[in-house]
mmCIF file of C-alpha atoms in Angstrom:
data_model
loop_
_atom_site.group_PDB
_atom_site.id
_atom_site.type_symbol
_atom_site.label_atom_id
_atom_site.label_comp_id
_atom_site.label_asym_id
_atom_site.label_seq_id
_atom_site.Cartn_x
_atom_site.Cartn_y
_atom_site.Cartn_z
ATOM 1 C CA UNK N 1 -3.725 0.893 20.395
ATOM 2 C CA UNK N 2 -5.600 -1.813 19.611
ATOM 3 C CA UNK N 3 -9.369 -0.754 18.728
ATOM 4 C CA UNK N 4 -8.367 2.190 16.130
ATOM 5 C CA UNK N 5 -6.163 0.054 14.068
ATOM 6 C CA UNK N 6 -9.260 -2.799 13.506
ATOM 7 C CA UNK N 7 -11.478 0.222 12.606
ATOM 8 C CA UNK N 8 -9.168 1.798 10.140
ATOM 9 C CA UNK N 9 -8.258 -1.458 8.165
ATOM 10 C CA UNK N 10 -12.310 -2.586 8.235
ATOM 11 C CA UNK N 11 -13.104 0.949 7.336
ATOM 12 C CA UNK N 12 -10.560 1.196 4.721
ATOM 13 C CA UNK N 13 -11.652 -1.795 2.832
ATOM 14 C CA UNK N 14 -15.400 -0.971 3.078
ATOM 15 C CA UNK N 15 -14.940 2.444 1.716
ATOM 16 C CA UNK N 16 -12.885 1.227 -1.232
ATOM 17 C CA UNK N 17 -15.817 -1.418 -2.161
ATOM 18 C CA UNK N 18 -18.131 1.356 -1.572
ATOM 19 C CA UNK N 19 -16.049 3.641 -4.037
ATOM 20 C CA UNK N 20 -15.896 0.964 -6.522
ATOM 21 C CA UNK N 21 -19.745 0.096 -6.528
ATOM 22 C CA UNK N 22 -20.835 3.884 -6.772
ATOM 23 C CA UNK N 23 -18.228 4.502 -9.421
ATOM 24 C CA UNK N 24 -18.687 1.202 -11.756
ATOM 25 C CA UNK N 25 -22.055 0.145 -11.301
ATOM 26 C CA UNK N 26 -25.695 1.007 -12.193
ATOM 27 C CA UNK N 27 -25.722 3.092 -8.910
ATOM 28 C CA UNK N 28 -23.018 5.625 -10.570
ATOM 29 C CA UNK N 29 -25.912 6.578 -12.879
ATOM 30 C CA UNK N 30 -27.859 8.112 -10.159
ATOM 31 C CA UNK N 31 -27.444 11.556 -8.515
ATOM 32 C CA UNK N 32 -27.208 9.956 -4.959
ATOM 33 C CA UNK N 33 -24.280 7.957 -6.348
ATOM 34 C CA UNK N 34 -22.143 11.261 -6.482
ATOM 35 C CA UNK N 35 -22.840 11.816 -2.835
ATOM 36 C CA UNK N 36 -22.293 8.138 -1.732
ATOM 37 C CA UNK N 37 -18.846 8.182 -3.681
ATOM 38 C CA UNK N 38 -17.833 11.478 -2.353
ATOM 39 C CA UNK N 39 -19.048 10.080 1.346
ATOM 40 C CA UNK N 40 -16.544 7.012 0.996
ATOM 41 C CA UNK N 41 -13.963 9.262 -0.377
ATOM 42 C CA UNK N 42 -13.955 11.705 2.470
ATOM 43 C CA UNK N 43 -14.697 8.776 4.982
ATOM 44 C CA UNK N 44 -11.173 7.345 4.105
ATOM 45 C CA UNK N 45 -9.286 10.637 4.429
ATOM 46 C CA UNK N 46 -10.927 11.133 7.883
ATOM 47 C CA UNK N 47 -9.783 7.601 8.803
ATOM 48 C CA UNK N 48 -6.184 8.743 7.540
ATOM 49 C CA UNK N 49 -6.843 12.014 9.742
ATOM 50 C CA UNK N 50 -7.808 9.735 12.823
ATOM 51 C CA UNK N 51 -4.175 7.996 12.783
ATOM 52 C CA UNK N 52 -3.017 10.966 14.260
ATOM 53 C CA UNK N 53 -4.972 10.146 17.614
ATOM 54 C CA UNK N 54 -3.712 6.383 17.172
ATOM 55 C CA UNK N 55 -0.112 7.343 17.172
ATOM 56 C CA UNK N 56 -0.086 10.306 19.848
ATOM 57 C CA UNK N 57 -2.321 8.870 22.466
ATOM 58 C CA UNK N 58 -2.116 5.026 21.563
ATOM 59 C CA UNK N 59 1.565 4.560 20.784
ATOM 60 C CA UNK N 60 2.795 8.248 22.465
ATOM 61 C CA UNK N 61 4.511 9.147 19.109
ATOM 62 C CA UNK N 62 4.947 12.674 18.875
ATOM 63 C CA UNK N 63 5.206 14.463 15.509
ATOM 64 C CA UNK N 64 6.725 17.899 15.736
ATOM 65 C CA UNK N 65 6.233 19.164 12.524
ATOM 66 C CA UNK N 66 4.148 22.314 11.423
ATOM 67 C CA UNK N 67 3.294 21.369 8.146
ATOM 68 C CA UNK N 68 2.121 18.063 9.069
ATOM 69 C CA UNK N 69 0.079 19.528 11.578
ATOM 70 C CA UNK N 70 -1.647 22.230 9.533
ATOM 71 C CA UNK N 71 -2.362 19.716 6.534
ATOM 72 C CA UNK N 72 -3.773 16.841 8.976
ATOM 73 C CA UNK N 73 -6.039 19.428 10.726
ATOM 74 C CA UNK N 74 -7.240 21.258 7.732
ATOM 75 C CA UNK N 75 -7.816 17.875 5.826
ATOM 76 C CA UNK N 76 -9.667 15.873 8.888
ATOM 77 C CA UNK N 77 -12.270 18.855 9.349
ATOM 78 C CA UNK N 78 -12.963 19.257 6.015
ATOM 79 C CA UNK N 79 -13.434 15.587 5.694
ATOM 80 C CA UNK N 80 -15.543 15.283 8.826
ATOM 81 C CA UNK N 81 -17.834 18.002 7.774
ATOM 82 C CA UNK N 82 -18.304 16.547 4.264
ATOM 83 C CA UNK N 83 -19.050 13.252 5.722
ATOM 84 C CA UNK N 84 -22.093 14.806 7.584
ATOM 85 C CA UNK N 85 -23.179 17.021 4.555
ATOM 86 C CA UNK N 86 -22.848 14.409 2.128
ATOM 87 C CA UNK N 87 -25.469 12.464 4.348
ATOM 88 C CA UNK N 88 -27.525 15.279 4.532
ATOM 89 C CA UNK N 89 -27.304 15.804 0.491
ATOM 90 C CA UNK N 90 -28.609 12.115 0.245
ATOM 91 C CA UNK N 91 -31.631 12.788 2.427
ATOM 92 C CA UNK N 92 -32.491 15.861 0.765
ATOM 93 C CA UNK N 93 -32.282 14.334 -2.830
ATOM 94 C CA UNK N 94 -34.562 11.474 -1.576
ATOM 95 C CA UNK N 95 -36.884 13.864 -0.136
ATOM 96 C CA UNK N 96 -36.927 15.773 -3.442
ATOM 97 C CA UNK N 97 -37.749 12.671 -5.270
ATOM 98 C CA UNK N 98 -40.489 11.364 -2.905
ATOM 99 C CA UNK N 99 -41.990 15.161 -2.671
ATOM 100 C CA UNK N 100 -41.550 15.880 -6.383
ATOM 101 C CA UNK N 101 -41.157 12.810 -8.527
ATOM 102 C CA UNK N 102 -41.682 14.372 -11.561
ATOM 103 C CA UNK N 103 -39.715 17.237 -11.304
ATOM 104 C CA UNK N 104 -36.950 14.977 -9.749
ATOM 105 C CA UNK N 105 -36.581 13.003 -13.017
ATOM 106 C CA UNK N 106 -35.561 16.281 -14.928
ATOM 107 C CA UNK N 107 -33.531 18.341 -11.970
ATOM 108 C CA UNK N 108 -32.100 15.551 -9.610
ATOM 109 C CA UNK N 109 -29.404 14.963 -12.201
ATOM 110 C CA UNK N 110 -25.658 13.933 -11.734
ATOM 111 C CA UNK N 111 -24.447 17.433 -12.866
ATOM 112 C CA UNK N 112 -26.577 18.920 -10.162
ATOM 113 C CA UNK N 113 -25.211 16.874 -7.832
ATOM 114 C CA UNK N 114 -21.559 17.253 -8.805
ATOM 115 C CA UNK N 115 -22.147 21.529 -8.521
ATOM 116 C CA UNK N 116 -23.894 20.803 -5.155
ATOM 117 C CA UNK N 117 -20.831 18.752 -3.916
ATOM 118 C CA UNK N 118 -18.505 21.493 -5.264
ATOM 119 C CA UNK N 119 -20.226 24.384 -3.526
ATOM 120 C CA UNK N 120 -20.529 22.345 -0.268
ATOM 121 C CA UNK N 121 -16.954 21.791 -0.706
ATOM 122 C CA UNK N 122 -15.958 25.238 -1.124
ATOM 123 C CA UNK N 123 -17.640 26.419 1.664
ATOM 124 C CA UNK N 124 -15.809 24.102 4.002
ATOM 125 C CA UNK N 125 -12.386 24.906 2.547
ATOM 126 C CA UNK N 126 -13.393 28.523 3.732
ATOM 127 C CA UNK N 127 -14.813 27.516 6.982
ATOM 128 C CA UNK N 128 -11.456 25.281 7.775
ATOM 129 C CA UNK N 129 -8.938 27.567 5.900
ATOM 130 C CA UNK N 130 -7.599 28.921 9.552
ATOM 131 C CA UNK N 131 -6.345 25.416 10.155
ATOM 132 C CA UNK N 132 -3.769 25.329 7.485
ATOM 133 C CA UNK N 133 -2.197 28.683 8.701
ATOM 134 C CA UNK N 134 0.743 29.626 11.204
ATOM 135 C CA UNK N 135 -2.026 29.360 13.806
ATOM 136 C CA UNK N 136 -1.807 25.742 14.459
ATOM 137 C CA UNK N 137 1.218 24.125 15.879
ATOM 138 C CA UNK N 138 2.145 23.958 19.497
ATOM 139 C CA UNK N 139 5.897 23.048 20.047
ATOM 140 C CA UNK N 140 6.828 24.022 23.575
ATOM 141 C CA UNK N 141 7.943 21.730 26.126
ATOM 142 C CA UNK N 142 4.900 21.018 27.967
ATOM 143 C CA UNK N 143 2.711 20.965 25.118
ATOM 144 C CA UNK N 144 -0.120 18.074 25.386
ATOM 145 C CA UNK N 145 -0.379 17.910 21.506
ATOM 146 C CA UNK N 146 2.023 19.525 18.787
ATOM 147 C CA UNK N 147 -1.162 20.288 16.785
ATOM 148 C CA UNK N 148 -2.681 22.300 19.042
ATOM 149 C CA UNK N 149 -3.210 25.993 18.446
ATOM 150 C CA UNK N 150 0.056 28.264 18.308
ATOM 151 C CA UNK N 151 0.386 29.800 21.994
ATOM 152 C CA UNK N 152 2.262 32.431 19.818
ATOM 153 C CA UNK N 153 -1.072 33.824 19.100
ATOM 154 C CA UNK N 154 -3.258 33.916 22.186
ATOM 155 C CA UNK N 155 -6.188 35.625 20.607
ATOM 156 C CA UNK N 156 -6.445 32.857 18.161
ATOM 157 C CA UNK N 157 -6.112 30.340 20.957
ATOM 158 C CA UNK N 158 -9.149 31.835 23.067
ATOM 159 C CA UNK N 159 -11.201 31.582 19.404
ATOM 160 C CA UNK N 160 -10.057 28.041 19.179
ATOM 161 C CA UNK N 161 -11.344 27.050 22.589
ATOM 162 C CA UNK N 162 -14.374 29.290 23.338
ATOM 163 C CA UNK N 163 -15.996 30.139 19.916
ATOM 164 C CA UNK N 164 -14.630 27.414 17.108
ATOM 165 C CA UNK N 165 -16.160 24.435 19.211
ATOM 166 C CA UNK N 166 -19.377 25.836 18.848
ATOM 167 C CA UNK N 167 -19.198 26.824 14.901
ATOM 168 C CA UNK N 168 -18.037 23.191 14.585
ATOM 169 C CA UNK N 169 -20.672 21.763 16.744
ATOM 170 C CA UNK N 170 -23.303 23.696 14.511
ATOM 171 C CA UNK N 171 -22.030 22.868 11.267
ATOM 172 C CA UNK N 172 -20.623 19.465 11.754
ATOM 173 C CA UNK N 173 -23.549 17.998 14.391
ATOM 174 C CA UNK N 174 -26.605 20.290 14.946
ATOM 175 C CA UNK N 175 -27.451 21.271 11.550
ATOM 176 C CA UNK N 176 -27.248 18.068 9.737
ATOM 177 C CA UNK N 177 -28.579 16.154 12.309
ATOM 178 C CA UNK N 178 -31.915 18.123 12.287
ATOM 179 C CA UNK N 179 -32.204 18.459 8.395
ATOM 180 C CA UNK N 180 -31.672 14.402 8.008
ATOM 181 C CA UNK N 181 -34.309 13.941 10.791
ATOM 182 C CA UNK N 182 -36.646 16.101 9.312
ATOM 183 C CA UNK N 183 -36.264 14.811 5.748
ATOM 184 C CA UNK N 184 -36.178 11.108 6.751
ATOM 185 C CA UNK N 185 -39.138 11.534 9.022
ATOM 186 C CA UNK N 186 -41.136 13.188 5.974
ATOM 187 C CA UNK N 187 -40.163 10.109 3.971
ATOM 188 C CA UNK N 188 -41.080 7.384 6.270
ATOM 189 C CA UNK N 189 -44.415 9.435 6.957
ATOM 190 C CA UNK N 190 -44.983 9.594 3.243
ATOM 191 C CA UNK N 191 -44.301 5.967 2.635
ATOM 192 C CA UNK N 192 -46.674 4.952 5.505
ATOM 193 C CA UNK N 193 -49.349 7.203 4.198
ATOM 194 C CA UNK N 194 -49.160 5.516 0.471
ATOM 195 C CA UNK N 195 -48.926 1.975 2.718
ATOM 196 C CA UNK N 196 -52.150 3.141 3.820
ATOM 197 C CA UNK N 197 -53.932 4.450 1.149
ATOM 198 C CA UNK N 198 -52.897 1.827 -1.503
ATOM 199 C CA UNK N 199 -53.852 -0.468 1.140
ATOM 200 C CA UNK N 200 -50.292 -2.576 0.386
ATOM 201 C CA UNK N 201 -49.853 -5.548 2.398
ATOM 202 C CA UNK N 202 -45.926 -4.760 3.078
ATOM 203 C CA UNK N 203 -44.170 -1.382 3.856
ATOM 204 C CA UNK N 204 -40.958 -0.922 2.163
ATOM 205 C CA UNK N 205 -38.862 -1.950 5.473
ATOM 206 C CA UNK N 206 -35.529 -1.683 3.598
ATOM 207 C CA UNK N 207 -35.750 1.871 2.516
ATOM 208 C CA UNK N 208 -37.433 2.972 6.121
ATOM 209 C CA UNK N 209 -34.482 0.741 7.899
ATOM 210 C CA UNK N 210 -31.685 2.486 5.956
ATOM 211 C CA UNK N 211 -33.197 6.034 6.773
ATOM 212 C CA UNK N 212 -33.307 5.391 10.146
ATOM 213 C CA UNK N 213 -30.051 3.885 10.581
ATOM 214 C CA UNK N 214 -28.384 6.799 8.683
ATOM 215 C CA UNK N 215 -30.004 8.870 11.029
ATOM 216 C CA UNK N 216 -29.522 7.275 14.123
ATOM 217 C CA UNK N 217 -25.728 6.639 13.418
ATOM 218 C CA UNK N 218 -25.068 10.420 12.841
ATOM 219 C CA UNK N 219 -26.289 11.388 16.134
ATOM 220 C CA UNK N 220 -24.775 8.581 18.238
ATOM 221 C CA UNK N 221 -21.647 8.761 16.738
ATOM 222 C CA UNK N 222 -20.846 12.431 16.012
ATOM 223 C CA UNK N 223 -22.986 14.421 18.368
ATOM 224 C CA UNK N 224 -21.540 13.162 22.073
ATOM 225 C CA UNK N 225 -17.904 14.101 20.683
ATOM 226 C CA UNK N 226 -18.841 17.613 19.484
ATOM 227 C CA UNK N 227 -20.883 18.133 22.518
ATOM 228 C CA UNK N 228 -17.651 17.215 24.696
ATOM 229 C CA UNK N 229 -15.438 19.552 22.977
ATOM 230 C CA UNK N 230 -17.720 22.534 23.594
ATOM 231 C CA UNK N 231 -18.308 21.766 27.102
ATOM 232 C CA UNK N 232 -14.297 20.949 28.250
ATOM 233 C CA UNK N 233 -13.089 24.370 28.207
ATOM 234 C CA UNK N 234 -15.865 25.270 30.910
ATOM 235 C CA UNK N 235 -15.511 22.242 33.197
ATOM 236 C CA UNK N 236 -11.672 22.037 33.300
ATOM 237 C CA UNK N 237 -9.934 23.284 36.418
ATOM 238 C CA UNK N 238 -6.566 22.495 35.595
ATOM 239 C CA UNK N 239 -3.740 25.071 35.250
ATOM 240 C CA UNK N 240 -1.290 23.443 32.748
ATOM 241 C CA UNK N 241 -1.664 21.907 29.465
ATOM 242 C CA UNK N 242 -0.623 18.455 30.294
ATOM 243 C CA UNK N 243 -2.910 18.498 33.378
ATOM 244 C CA UNK N 244 -5.739 19.755 31.418
ATOM 245 C CA UNK N 245 -5.063 16.821 28.728
ATOM 246 C CA UNK N 246 -4.715 14.220 31.050
ATOM 247 C CA UNK N 247 -8.148 14.658 32.693
ATOM 248 C CA UNK N 248 -9.938 15.109 29.460
ATOM 249 C CA UNK N 249 -7.994 12.526 27.382
ATOM 250 C CA UNK N 250 -10.043 9.414 28.638
ATOM 251 C CA UNK N 251 -13.302 10.729 27.776
ATOM 252 C CA UNK N 252 -12.106 12.041 24.595
ATOM 253 C CA UNK N 253 -10.712 8.685 23.672
ATOM 254 C CA UNK N 254 -14.165 6.976 24.266
ATOM 255 C CA UNK N 255 -16.174 9.525 22.275
ATOM 256 C CA UNK N 256 -13.550 9.569 19.147
ATOM 257 C CA UNK N 257 -14.015 5.887 18.669
ATOM 258 C CA UNK N 258 -17.676 5.827 17.533
ATOM 259 C CA UNK N 259 -17.006 8.936 15.711
ATOM 260 C CA UNK N 260 -14.360 7.303 13.921
ATOM 261 C CA UNK N 261 -16.454 4.218 13.496
ATOM 262 C CA UNK N 262 -18.963 6.125 11.746
ATOM 263 C CA UNK N 263 -16.666 6.730 8.768
ATOM 264 C CA UNK N 264 -15.561 3.100 8.799
ATOM 265 C CA UNK N 265 -18.840 1.226 8.871
ATOM 266 C CA UNK N 266 -21.095 2.797 5.965
ATOM 267 C CA UNK N 267 -20.434 0.093 3.576
ATOM 268 C CA UNK N 268 -21.442 -2.469 6.001
ATOM 269 C CA UNK N 269 -24.614 -0.580 6.994
ATOM 270 C CA UNK N 270 -25.337 0.240 3.457
ATOM 271 C CA UNK N 271 -25.031 -3.787 2.712
ATOM 272 C CA UNK N 272 -27.321 -4.545 5.677
ATOM 273 C CA UNK N 273 -30.222 -2.379 4.984
ATOM 274 C CA UNK N 274 -30.303 -2.410 1.225
ATOM 275 C CA UNK N 275 -31.015 -5.002 -0.855
ATOM 276 C CA UNK N 276 -30.064 -3.031 -3.912
ATOM 277 C CA UNK N 277 -26.573 -2.540 -2.642
ATOM 278 C CA UNK N 278 -26.266 -6.303 -1.757
ATOM 279 C CA UNK N 279 -27.172 -6.823 -5.458
ATOM 280 C CA UNK N 280 -24.668 -4.315 -7.220
ATOM 281 C CA UNK N 281 -22.190 -5.467 -4.798
ATOM 282 C CA UNK N 282 -22.569 -9.157 -6.146
ATOM 283 C CA UNK N 283 -22.350 -8.068 -9.746
ATOM 284 C CA UNK N 284 -19.439 -5.942 -8.641
ATOM 285 C CA UNK N 285 -17.685 -9.285 -7.399
ATOM 286 C CA UNK N 286 -18.631 -11.068 -10.392
ATOM 287 C CA UNK N 287 -17.211 -8.697 -12.929
ATOM 288 C CA UNK N 288 -13.926 -8.713 -10.835
ATOM 289 C CA UNK N 289 -14.002 -12.478 -11.073
ATOM 290 C CA UNK N 290 -14.464 -12.391 -14.793
ATOM 291 C CA UNK N 291 -11.681 -9.952 -15.499
ATOM 292 C CA UNK N 292 -9.113 -11.886 -13.337
ATOM 293 C CA UNK N 293 -10.336 -15.128 -15.501
ATOM 294 C CA UNK N 294 -9.693 -12.925 -18.716
ATOM 295 C CA UNK N 295 -6.346 -11.954 -17.497
ATOM 296 C CA UNK N 296 -5.488 -15.556 -16.756
ATOM 297 C CA UNK N 297 -6.820 -16.846 -20.425
ATOM 298 C CA UNK N 298 -4.744 -13.934 -21.859
ATOM 299 C CA UNK N 299 -1.655 -14.857 -20.017
ATOM 300 C CA UNK N 300 -1.935 -18.374 -20.952
ATOM 301 C CA UNK N 301 -2.143 -17.599 -24.507
ATOM 302 C CA UNK N 302 0.758 -15.098 -24.676
ATOM 303 C CA UNK N 303 2.942 -18.205 -23.002
ATOM 304 C CA UNK N 304 1.618 -20.834 -25.628
ATOM 305 C CA UNK N 305 2.225 -18.318 -28.597
ATOM 306 C CA UNK N 306 5.610 -17.557 -27.137
ATOM 307 C CA UNK N 307 6.463 -21.366 -26.953
ATOM 308 C CA UNK N 308 5.078 -22.033 -30.452
ATOM 309 C CA UNK N 309 7.444 -19.054 -32.077
ATOM 310 C CA UNK N 310 10.549 -19.348 -29.783
ATOM 311 C CA UNK N 311 10.773 -22.875 -28.445
ATOM 312 C CA UNK N 312 14.683 -23.074 -28.072
ATOM 313 C CA UNK N 313 14.660 -19.829 -26.161
ATOM 314 C CA UNK N 314 11.766 -21.218 -24.183
ATOM 315 C CA UNK N 315 13.496 -24.282 -23.346
ATOM 316 C CA UNK N 316 16.794 -22.727 -22.536
ATOM 317 C CA UNK N 317 14.846 -20.348 -20.232
ATOM 318 C CA UNK N 318 12.856 -23.017 -18.465
ATOM 319 C CA UNK N 319 16.392 -25.074 -18.141
ATOM 320 C CA UNK N 320 18.000 -21.921 -16.289
ATOM 321 C CA UNK N 321 15.208 -21.077 -14.119
ATOM 322 C CA UNK N 322 15.230 -24.704 -12.869
ATOM 323 C CA UNK N 323 18.829 -24.613 -12.215
#
């Protein structure tokens, strides 16, 4: 009731600023800029999907609508998958630029980043398509959540509870964590080797801090909830849905919050760990201020022009408004 709305508001503001930075500043000209922009967009969609848990668990508002449940589950799972794999794409892109700097200048382009993003999106649309079908929607009287699997399809219910969590765990958490950790470990090792070889006084702490934060936040925020979803069907001893849901609700609530926080705080992690990001943010604010000042000057000029052309009408209008 209290924590998620705070996460949602802070996250939506941060993701909006990230979208502006990675679409209007110099950062938009890089291949990583495409991934960061999509990351901000999918983070926002995931936060919107998380409002369901805020309403159902925090405020006990039921939404018995099949279309809503299918659209919400489909978009939420896709956006969560995409957030993980955009971080993977960013890590691989950086690895490629460090390992093959000359080839990266030729091949690591915006066009390639867009193609890769489209391929990843298509893969996860196929993976999560079943969530947008009639298999989703539980509207019986004792349903714990109306957006659970449809009990009219017992085979799908068994698949959703026993097999689907493992698929989701692998694609959403395990593979991304392994790939991101390996890429970041190589980059940090390469930077350290160059630091020793060239005898530089200072190591690039900004980049290393950013890479470590991205890896650690991915593991801490997303892995626990994925593991919990997998093991709950095996540890539950409840006989009815409501009893089962009541037993796991508290742990789920605790593990959902850091997961949703990972969608909300990326902007602030960028600001903390990257001096280049801070610089571009300041330039964005200055540009917005200049636009506002220019707009005010144009408005003043129009008013002065109207006053010169039609003084009688303006005086009459001012008198009427004053009255």
